[in-house]
mmCIF file of C-alpha atoms in Angstrom:
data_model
loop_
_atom_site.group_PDB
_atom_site.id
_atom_site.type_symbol
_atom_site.label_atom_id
_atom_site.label_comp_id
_atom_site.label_asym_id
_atom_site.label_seq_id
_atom_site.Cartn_x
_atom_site.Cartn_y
_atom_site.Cartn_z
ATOM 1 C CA UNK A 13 16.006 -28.516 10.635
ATOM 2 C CA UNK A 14 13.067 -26.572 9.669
ATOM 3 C CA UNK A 15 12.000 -26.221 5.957
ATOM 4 C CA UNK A 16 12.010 -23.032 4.207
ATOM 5 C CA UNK A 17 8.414 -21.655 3.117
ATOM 6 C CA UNK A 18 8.115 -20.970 -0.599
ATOM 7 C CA UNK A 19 8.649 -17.674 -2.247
ATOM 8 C CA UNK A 20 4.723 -16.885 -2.024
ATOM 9 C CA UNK A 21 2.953 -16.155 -5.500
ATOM 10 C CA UNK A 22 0.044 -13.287 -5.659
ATOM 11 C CA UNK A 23 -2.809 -14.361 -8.685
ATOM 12 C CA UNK A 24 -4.094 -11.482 -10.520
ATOM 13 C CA UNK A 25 -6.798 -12.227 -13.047
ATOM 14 C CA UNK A 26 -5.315 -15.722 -13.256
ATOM 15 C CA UNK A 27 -1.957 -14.771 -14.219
ATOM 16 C CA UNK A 28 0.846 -16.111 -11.315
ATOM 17 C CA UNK A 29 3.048 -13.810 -10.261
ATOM 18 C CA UNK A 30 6.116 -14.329 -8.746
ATOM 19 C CA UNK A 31 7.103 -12.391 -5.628
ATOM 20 C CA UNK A 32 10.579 -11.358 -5.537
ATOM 21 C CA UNK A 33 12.826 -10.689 -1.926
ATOM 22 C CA UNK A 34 12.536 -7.099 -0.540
ATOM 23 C CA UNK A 35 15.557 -4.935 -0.869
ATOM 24 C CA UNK A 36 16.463 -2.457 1.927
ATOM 25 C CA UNK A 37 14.571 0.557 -0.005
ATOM 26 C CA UNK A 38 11.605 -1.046 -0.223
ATOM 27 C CA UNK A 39 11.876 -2.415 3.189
ATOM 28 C CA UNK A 40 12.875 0.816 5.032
ATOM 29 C CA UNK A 41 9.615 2.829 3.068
ATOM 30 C CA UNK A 42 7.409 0.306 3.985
ATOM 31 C CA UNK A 43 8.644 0.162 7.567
ATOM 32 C CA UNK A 44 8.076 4.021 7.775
ATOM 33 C CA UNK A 45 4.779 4.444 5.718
ATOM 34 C CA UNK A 46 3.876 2.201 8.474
ATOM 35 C CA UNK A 47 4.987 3.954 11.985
ATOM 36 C CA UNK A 48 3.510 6.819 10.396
ATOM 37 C CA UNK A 49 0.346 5.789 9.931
ATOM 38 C CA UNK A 50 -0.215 3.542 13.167
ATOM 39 C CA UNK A 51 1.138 6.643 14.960
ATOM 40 C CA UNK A 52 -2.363 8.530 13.268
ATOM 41 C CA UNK A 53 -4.621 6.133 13.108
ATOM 42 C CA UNK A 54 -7.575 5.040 15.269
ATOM 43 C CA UNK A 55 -6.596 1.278 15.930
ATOM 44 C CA UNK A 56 -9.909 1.318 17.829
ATOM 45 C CA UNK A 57 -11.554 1.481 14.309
ATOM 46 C CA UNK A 58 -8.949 0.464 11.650
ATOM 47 C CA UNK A 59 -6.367 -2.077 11.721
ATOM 48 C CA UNK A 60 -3.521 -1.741 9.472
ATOM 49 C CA UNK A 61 -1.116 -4.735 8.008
ATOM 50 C CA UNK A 62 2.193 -5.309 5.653
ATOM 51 C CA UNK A 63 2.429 -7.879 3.260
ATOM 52 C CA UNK A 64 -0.142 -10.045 4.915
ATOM 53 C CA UNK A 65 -2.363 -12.028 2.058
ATOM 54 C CA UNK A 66 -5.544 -10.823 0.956
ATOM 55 C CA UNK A 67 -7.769 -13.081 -1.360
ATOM 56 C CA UNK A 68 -10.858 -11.284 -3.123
ATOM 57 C CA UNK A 69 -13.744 -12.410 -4.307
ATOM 58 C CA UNK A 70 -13.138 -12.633 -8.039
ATOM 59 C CA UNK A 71 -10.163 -15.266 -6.814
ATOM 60 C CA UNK A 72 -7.474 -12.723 -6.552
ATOM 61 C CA UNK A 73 -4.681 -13.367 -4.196
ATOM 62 C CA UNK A 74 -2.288 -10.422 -3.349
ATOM 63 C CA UNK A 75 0.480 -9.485 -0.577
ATOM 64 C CA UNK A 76 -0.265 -6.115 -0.401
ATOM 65 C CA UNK A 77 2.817 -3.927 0.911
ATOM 66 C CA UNK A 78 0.545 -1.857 3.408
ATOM 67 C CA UNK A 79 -3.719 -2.062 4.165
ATOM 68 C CA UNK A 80 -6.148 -0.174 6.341
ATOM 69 C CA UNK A 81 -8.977 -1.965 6.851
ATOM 70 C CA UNK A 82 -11.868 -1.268 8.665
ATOM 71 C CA UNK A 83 -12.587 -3.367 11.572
ATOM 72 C CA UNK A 84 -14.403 -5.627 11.684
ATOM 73 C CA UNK A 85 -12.922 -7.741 8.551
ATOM 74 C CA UNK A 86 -12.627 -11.396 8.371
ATOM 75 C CA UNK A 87 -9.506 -13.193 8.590
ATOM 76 C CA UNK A 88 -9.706 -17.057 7.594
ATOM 77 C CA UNK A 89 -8.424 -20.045 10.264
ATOM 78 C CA UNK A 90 -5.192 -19.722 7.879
ATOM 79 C CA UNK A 91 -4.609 -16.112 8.815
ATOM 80 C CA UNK A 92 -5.946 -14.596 5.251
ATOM 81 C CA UNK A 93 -7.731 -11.235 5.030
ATOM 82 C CA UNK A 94 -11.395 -11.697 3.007
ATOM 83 C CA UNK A 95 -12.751 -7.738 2.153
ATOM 84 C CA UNK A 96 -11.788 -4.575 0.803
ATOM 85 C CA UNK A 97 -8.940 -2.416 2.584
ATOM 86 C CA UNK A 98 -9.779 1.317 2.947
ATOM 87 C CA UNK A 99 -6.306 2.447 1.920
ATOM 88 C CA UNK A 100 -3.205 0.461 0.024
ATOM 89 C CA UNK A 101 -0.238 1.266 -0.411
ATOM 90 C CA UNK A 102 2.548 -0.367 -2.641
ATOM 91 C CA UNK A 103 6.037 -0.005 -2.610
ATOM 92 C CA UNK A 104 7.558 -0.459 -6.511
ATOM 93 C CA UNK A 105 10.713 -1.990 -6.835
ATOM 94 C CA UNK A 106 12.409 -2.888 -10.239
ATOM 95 C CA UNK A 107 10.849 -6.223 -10.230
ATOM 96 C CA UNK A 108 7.036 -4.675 -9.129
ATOM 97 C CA UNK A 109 6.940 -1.219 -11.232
ATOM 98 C CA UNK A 110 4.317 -2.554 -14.156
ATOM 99 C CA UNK A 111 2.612 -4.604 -12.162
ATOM 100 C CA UNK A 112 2.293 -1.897 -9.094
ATOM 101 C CA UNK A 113 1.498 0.981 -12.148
ATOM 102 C CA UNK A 114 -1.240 -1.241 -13.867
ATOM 103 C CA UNK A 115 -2.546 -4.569 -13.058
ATOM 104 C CA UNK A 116 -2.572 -3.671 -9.196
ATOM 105 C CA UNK A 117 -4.122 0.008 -9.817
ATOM 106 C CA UNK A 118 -6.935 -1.975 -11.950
ATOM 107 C CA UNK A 119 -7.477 -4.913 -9.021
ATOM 108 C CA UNK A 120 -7.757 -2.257 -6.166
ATOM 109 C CA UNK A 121 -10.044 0.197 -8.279
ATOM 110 C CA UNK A 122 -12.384 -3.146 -8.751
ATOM 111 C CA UNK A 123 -12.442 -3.943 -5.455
ATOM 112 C CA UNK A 124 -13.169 -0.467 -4.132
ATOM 113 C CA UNK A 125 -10.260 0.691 -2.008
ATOM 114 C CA UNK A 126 -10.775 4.291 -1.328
ATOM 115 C CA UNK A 127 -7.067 5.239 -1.748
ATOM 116 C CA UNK A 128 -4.242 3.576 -3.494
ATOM 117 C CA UNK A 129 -0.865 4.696 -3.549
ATOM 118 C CA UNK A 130 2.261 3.870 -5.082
ATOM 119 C CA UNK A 131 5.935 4.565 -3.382
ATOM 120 C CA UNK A 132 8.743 5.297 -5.152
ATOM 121 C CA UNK A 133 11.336 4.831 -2.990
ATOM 122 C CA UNK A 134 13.771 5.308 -5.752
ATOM 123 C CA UNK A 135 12.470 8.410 -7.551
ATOM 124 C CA UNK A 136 11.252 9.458 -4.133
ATOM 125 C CA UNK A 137 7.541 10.359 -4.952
ATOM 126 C CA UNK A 138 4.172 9.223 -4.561
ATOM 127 C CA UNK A 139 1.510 8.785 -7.112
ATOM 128 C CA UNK A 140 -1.709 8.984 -5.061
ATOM 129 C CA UNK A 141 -5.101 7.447 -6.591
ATOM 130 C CA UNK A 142 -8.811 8.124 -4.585
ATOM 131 C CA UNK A 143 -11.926 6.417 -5.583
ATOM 132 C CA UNK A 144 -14.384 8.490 -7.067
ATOM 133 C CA UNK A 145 -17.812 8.016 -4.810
ATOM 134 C CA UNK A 146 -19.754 8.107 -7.683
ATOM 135 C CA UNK A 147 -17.924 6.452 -11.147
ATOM 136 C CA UNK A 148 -16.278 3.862 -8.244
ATOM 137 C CA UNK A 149 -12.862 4.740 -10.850
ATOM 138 C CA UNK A 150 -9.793 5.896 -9.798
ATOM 139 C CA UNK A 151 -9.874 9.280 -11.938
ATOM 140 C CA UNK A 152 -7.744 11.276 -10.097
ATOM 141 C CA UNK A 153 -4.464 10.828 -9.536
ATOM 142 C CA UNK A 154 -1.680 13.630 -7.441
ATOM 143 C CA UNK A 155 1.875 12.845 -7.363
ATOM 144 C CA UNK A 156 3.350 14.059 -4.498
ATOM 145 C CA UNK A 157 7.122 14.604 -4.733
ATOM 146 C CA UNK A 158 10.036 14.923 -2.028
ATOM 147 C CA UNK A 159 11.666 18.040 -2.071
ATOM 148 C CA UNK A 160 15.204 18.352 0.077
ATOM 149 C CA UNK A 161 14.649 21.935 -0.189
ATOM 150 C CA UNK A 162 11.692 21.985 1.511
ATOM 151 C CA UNK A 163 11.535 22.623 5.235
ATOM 152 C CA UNK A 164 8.485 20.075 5.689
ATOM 153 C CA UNK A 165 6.921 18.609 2.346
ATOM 154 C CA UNK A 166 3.681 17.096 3.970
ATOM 155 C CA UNK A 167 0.911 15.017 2.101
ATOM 156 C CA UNK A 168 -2.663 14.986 3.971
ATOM 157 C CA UNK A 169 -4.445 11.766 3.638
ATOM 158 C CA UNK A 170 -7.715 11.065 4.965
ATOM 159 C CA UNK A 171 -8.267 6.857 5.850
ATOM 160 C CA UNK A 172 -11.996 6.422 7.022
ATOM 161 C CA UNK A 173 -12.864 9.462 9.944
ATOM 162 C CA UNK A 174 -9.016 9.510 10.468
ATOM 163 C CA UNK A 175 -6.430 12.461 9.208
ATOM 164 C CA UNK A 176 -2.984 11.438 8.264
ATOM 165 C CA UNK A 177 -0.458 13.493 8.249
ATOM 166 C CA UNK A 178 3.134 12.502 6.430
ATOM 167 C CA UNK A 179 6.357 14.177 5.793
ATOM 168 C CA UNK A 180 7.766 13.011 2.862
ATOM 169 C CA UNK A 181 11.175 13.464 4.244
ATOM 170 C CA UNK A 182 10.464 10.833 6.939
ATOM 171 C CA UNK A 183 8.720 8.191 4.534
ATOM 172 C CA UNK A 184 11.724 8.670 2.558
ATOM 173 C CA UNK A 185 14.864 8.792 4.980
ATOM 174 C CA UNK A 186 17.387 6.384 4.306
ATOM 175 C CA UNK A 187 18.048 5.177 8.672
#
């Protein structure tokens, strides 16, 4: 009979944190955040990854819900990422929101991810954070809303030389 991993744990600043089981809306926008962007995306140039472990190098271990990185990046024998993603993207859920809101924001902005974003499956909105070239601070953020109403409520997002295009109804449908 085969053993049953441990719950993993992500280590932020040296503060454990507990990861919790994924629920169905945090699954089903992470699954679709996903098809959209490796339908976009230059996989010759950027490979992108859910929930895979990424250590930094002030210690830092996270499971972030979606990365873009740049290829080439360094995965260890153990199948950890080493670098700094080009795009993240998490998706809160009850257990996640202050964490995803504040001590997340503050790791990726260190570590120099271009973009961060933050699903709300619930509320149905993303809050969308780019790296200022110069400051290297996230001082912008644009929250970006799905409308019912709307015929097509699309968000651009640029990831390296790549153009994303997403529909907010798709990243948010519930099948």
């Amino acid at each position: 009979m085969a053993l049953l991993e441990e719950i993993p744990s992500e280590y932020i600043g040296g503060v454990e944190f507990k990861m919790s089981p994924t629920n169905f809306f945090h699954f089903n926008a992470t699954s679709n955040l996903s098809d959209i962007i490796n339908r976009q995306i230059d996989r010759s140039k950027y490979k992108l990854t859910a929930d895979v472990r990424l250590e930094t190098k002030d210690g830092a271990t996270v499971y972030p819900d979606i990365a873009v990185y740049e290829k080439p990046f360094t995965v260890t024998d153990k199948g950890t990422i080493k670098g700094t993603p080009c795009f993240v993207a998490e998706v809160v859920s009850p257990s996640t929101r202050e964490k995803d809101f504040t001590t997340k924001k503050d790791l990726y902005e260190r570590l120099g991810a271009d973009y961060y974003w933050i699903v709300d499956p619930y509320g149905k909105y993303i809050m969308a954070y780019h790296l200022n070239p110069i400051s290297r601070t996230y001082n912008g953020m644009k929250v970006y809303q799905y409308d019912e109403e709307a015929e097509q409520d699309s968000v651009r997002l640029t990831i390296g030389q790549c153009d994303i295009e997403l529909d907010t109804a798709e990243l948010f449908q519930q099948n």
